[in-house]
Tab-separated table of C-alpha atoms in Angstrom:
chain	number	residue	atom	x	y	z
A	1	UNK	CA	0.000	0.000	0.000
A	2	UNK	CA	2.746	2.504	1.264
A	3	UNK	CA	2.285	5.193	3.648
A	4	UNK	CA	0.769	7.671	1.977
A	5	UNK	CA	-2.463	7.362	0.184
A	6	UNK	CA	-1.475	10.292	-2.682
A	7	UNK	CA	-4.207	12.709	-1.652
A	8	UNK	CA	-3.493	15.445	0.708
A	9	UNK	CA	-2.878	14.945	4.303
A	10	UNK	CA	-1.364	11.177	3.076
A	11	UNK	CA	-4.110	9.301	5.175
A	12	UNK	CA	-5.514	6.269	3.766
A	13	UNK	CA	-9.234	7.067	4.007
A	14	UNK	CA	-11.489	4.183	5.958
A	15	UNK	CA	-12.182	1.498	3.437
A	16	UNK	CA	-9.356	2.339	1.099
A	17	UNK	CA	-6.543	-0.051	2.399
A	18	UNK	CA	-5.452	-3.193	0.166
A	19	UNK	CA	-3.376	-6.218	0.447
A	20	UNK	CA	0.523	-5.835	-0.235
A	21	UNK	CA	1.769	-7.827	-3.006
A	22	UNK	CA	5.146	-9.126	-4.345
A	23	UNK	CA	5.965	-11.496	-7.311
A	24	UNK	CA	8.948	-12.481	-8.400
A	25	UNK	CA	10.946	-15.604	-10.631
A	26	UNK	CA	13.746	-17.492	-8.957
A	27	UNK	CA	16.279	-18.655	-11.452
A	28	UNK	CA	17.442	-21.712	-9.629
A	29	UNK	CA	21.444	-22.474	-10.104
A	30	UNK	CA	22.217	-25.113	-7.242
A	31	UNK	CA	24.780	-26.936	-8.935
A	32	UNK	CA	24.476	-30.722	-8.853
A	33	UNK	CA	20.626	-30.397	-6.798
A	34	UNK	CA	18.105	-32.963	-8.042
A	35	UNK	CA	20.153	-34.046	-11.003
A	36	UNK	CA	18.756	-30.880	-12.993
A	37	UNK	CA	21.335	-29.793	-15.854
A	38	UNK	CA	19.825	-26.566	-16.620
A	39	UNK	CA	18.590	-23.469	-14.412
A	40	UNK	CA	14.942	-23.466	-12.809
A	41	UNK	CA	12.512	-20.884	-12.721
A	42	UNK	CA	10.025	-21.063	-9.769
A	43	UNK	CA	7.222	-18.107	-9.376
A	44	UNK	CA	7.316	-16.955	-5.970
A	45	UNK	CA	5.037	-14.394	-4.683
A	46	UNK	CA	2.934	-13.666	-0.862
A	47	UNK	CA	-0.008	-10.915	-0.109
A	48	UNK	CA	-0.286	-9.488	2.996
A	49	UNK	CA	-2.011	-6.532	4.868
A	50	UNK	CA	-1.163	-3.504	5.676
A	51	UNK	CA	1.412	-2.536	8.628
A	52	UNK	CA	-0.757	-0.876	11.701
A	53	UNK	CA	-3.672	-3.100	11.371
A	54	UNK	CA	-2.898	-5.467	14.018
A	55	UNK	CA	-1.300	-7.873	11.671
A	56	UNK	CA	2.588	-8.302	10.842
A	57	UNK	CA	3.059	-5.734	7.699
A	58	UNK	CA	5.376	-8.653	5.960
A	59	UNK	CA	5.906	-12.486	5.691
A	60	UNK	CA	8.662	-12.924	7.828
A	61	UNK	CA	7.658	-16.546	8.228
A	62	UNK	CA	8.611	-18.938	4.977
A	63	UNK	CA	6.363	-18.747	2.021
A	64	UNK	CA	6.767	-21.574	-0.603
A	65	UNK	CA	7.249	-20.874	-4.103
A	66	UNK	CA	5.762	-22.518	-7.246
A	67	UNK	CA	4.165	-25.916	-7.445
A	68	UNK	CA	4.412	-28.474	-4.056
A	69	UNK	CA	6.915	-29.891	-4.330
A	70	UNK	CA	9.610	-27.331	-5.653
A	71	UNK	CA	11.432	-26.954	-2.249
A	72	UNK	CA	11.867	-23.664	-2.945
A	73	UNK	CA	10.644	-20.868	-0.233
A	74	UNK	CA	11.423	-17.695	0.635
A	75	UNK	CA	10.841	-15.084	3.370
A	76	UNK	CA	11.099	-11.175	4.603
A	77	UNK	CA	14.105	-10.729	6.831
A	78	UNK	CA	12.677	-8.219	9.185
A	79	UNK	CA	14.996	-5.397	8.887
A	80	UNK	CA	14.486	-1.900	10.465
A	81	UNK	CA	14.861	0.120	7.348
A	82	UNK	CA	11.387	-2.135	6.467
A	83	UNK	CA	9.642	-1.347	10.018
A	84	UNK	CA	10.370	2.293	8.956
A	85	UNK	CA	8.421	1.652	5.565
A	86	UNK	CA	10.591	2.153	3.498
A	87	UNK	CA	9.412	0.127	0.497
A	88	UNK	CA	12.911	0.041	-1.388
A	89	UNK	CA	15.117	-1.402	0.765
A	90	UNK	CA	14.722	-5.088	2.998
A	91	UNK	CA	16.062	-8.016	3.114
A	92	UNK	CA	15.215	-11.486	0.837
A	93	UNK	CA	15.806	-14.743	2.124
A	94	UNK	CA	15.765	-17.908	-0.032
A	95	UNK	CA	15.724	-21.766	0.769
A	96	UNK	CA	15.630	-24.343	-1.691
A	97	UNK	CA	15.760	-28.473	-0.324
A	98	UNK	CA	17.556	-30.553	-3.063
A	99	UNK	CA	19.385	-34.063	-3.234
A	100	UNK	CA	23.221	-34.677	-4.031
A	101	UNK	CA	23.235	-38.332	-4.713
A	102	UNK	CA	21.426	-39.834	-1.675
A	103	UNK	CA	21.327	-37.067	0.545
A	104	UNK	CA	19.388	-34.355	0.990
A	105	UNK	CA	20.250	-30.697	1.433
A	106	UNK	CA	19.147	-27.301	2.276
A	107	UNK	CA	20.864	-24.476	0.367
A	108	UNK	CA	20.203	-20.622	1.554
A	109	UNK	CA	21.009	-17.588	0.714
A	110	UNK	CA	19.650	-14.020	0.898
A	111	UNK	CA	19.333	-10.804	-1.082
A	112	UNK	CA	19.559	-7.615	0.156
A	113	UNK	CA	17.914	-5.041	-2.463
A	114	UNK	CA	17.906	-1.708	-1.609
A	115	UNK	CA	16.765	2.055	-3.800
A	116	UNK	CA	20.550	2.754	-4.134
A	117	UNK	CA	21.044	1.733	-7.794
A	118	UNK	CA	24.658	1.656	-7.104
A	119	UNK	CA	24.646	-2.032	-5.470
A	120	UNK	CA	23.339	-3.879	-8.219
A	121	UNK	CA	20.571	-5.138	-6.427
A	122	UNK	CA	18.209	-2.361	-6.336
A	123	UNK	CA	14.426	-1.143	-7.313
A	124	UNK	CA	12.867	1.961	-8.143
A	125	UNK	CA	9.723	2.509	-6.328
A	126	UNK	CA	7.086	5.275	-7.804
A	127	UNK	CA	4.298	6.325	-6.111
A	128	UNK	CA	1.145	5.512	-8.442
A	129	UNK	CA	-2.184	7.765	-9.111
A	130	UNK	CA	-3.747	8.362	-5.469
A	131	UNK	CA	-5.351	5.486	-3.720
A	132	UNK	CA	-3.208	3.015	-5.810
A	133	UNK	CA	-0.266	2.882	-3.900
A	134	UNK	CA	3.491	2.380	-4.783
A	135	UNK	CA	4.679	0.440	-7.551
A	136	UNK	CA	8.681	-1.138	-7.456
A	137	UNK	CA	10.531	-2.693	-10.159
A	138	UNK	CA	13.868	-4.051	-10.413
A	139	UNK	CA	16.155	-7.086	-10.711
A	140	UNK	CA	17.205	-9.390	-11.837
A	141	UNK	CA	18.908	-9.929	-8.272
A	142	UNK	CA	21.607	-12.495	-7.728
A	143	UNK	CA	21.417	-14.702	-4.244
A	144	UNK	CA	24.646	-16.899	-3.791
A	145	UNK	CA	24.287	-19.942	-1.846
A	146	UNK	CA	25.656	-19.211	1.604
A	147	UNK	CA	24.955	-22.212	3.210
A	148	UNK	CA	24.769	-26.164	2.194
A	149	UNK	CA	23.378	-28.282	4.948
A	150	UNK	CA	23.058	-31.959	4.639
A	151	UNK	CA	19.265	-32.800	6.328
A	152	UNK	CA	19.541	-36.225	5.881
C-alpha cells in the first residue's frame, strides 16, 4: 500500500486499504541439486495486509514458491529500514531443499535489495495515481548460496 495514500494529508481514508503484493521468478542455479542440468525458474510471490492493522506488515515466516513440491521458499528478513516503511530497501531470504546423490540438502542464501542503484541489487519505487499505492521494479537480483546443509 505505502504510507501515503497520494491525496493530501497522506491518510488512507477508511475502506481504502489493500493487500501488499510481491511477485517475483527465482532462477534456480544449485549446482548438482536434483540431477537438474539446466537453471529453474520457480514463481514466488505472498499478499499481505497492511502494517498498523494489528497484523505483521510482511511475511517474515517462509512462504513456498511454485508448485508443491519445488522446495523452494522464501521469506522477509525483518529489517528496520522495512519497520520504517521504506518500500525500497529489505532483506530477501531464499531456501531451496535438493538431493546430491542420496542425501538431501538445504541451500540458503539471501538478497539484500535496496533504492541505491549503485549495489546492483536495487528497485525503483514510484508512487502511483492516489489510492493506488506504490509500484517497485527491479532485478534481476543475484542470491549466492551461503549455506549447504546436509538434512539427511
Amino acid at each position: 500500500m505505502g504510507d501515503n495514500s497520494g491525496i493530501a494529508n497522506g491518510a488512507w481514508p477508511p475502506g481504502s486499504g489493500f493487500n501488499s503484493t510481491i511477485s517475483f521468478t527465482l532462477l534456480q542455479d544449485f549446482a548438482n541439486t536434483t540431477d537438474e542440468v539446466a537453471p529453474t525458474a520457480v514463481a514466488c510471490s505472498a499478499q499481505w495486509v497492511p502494517a498498523g492493522t494489528g497484523a505483521q506488515g510482511y511475511p517474515t515466516t517462509w512462504v513456498p514458491c511454485g508448485d508443491a513440491g519445488s522446495g523452494t521458499s522464501w521469506k522477509f528478513e525483518n529489517t528496520t529500514d522495512m519497520n520504517k516503511g521504506y518500500a525500497g530497501d529489505f532483506i530477501i531470504d531464499v531456501k531451496l531443499d535438493g538431493s546430491i546423490g542420496d542425501e538431501t540438502h538445504e541451500f540458503t542464501g539471501a538478497v539484500n535489495v535496496t533504492s541505491d542503484s549503485s549495489t546492483g541489487n536495487s528497485v525503483t519505487c514510484l508512487g502511483g495515481a492516489p489510492l493506488t499505492g506504490i509500484h517497485c521494479t527491479g532485478g534481476p537480483f543475484t542470491i549466492p548460496v551461503q549455506s549447504n546443509k546436509v538434512v539427511s
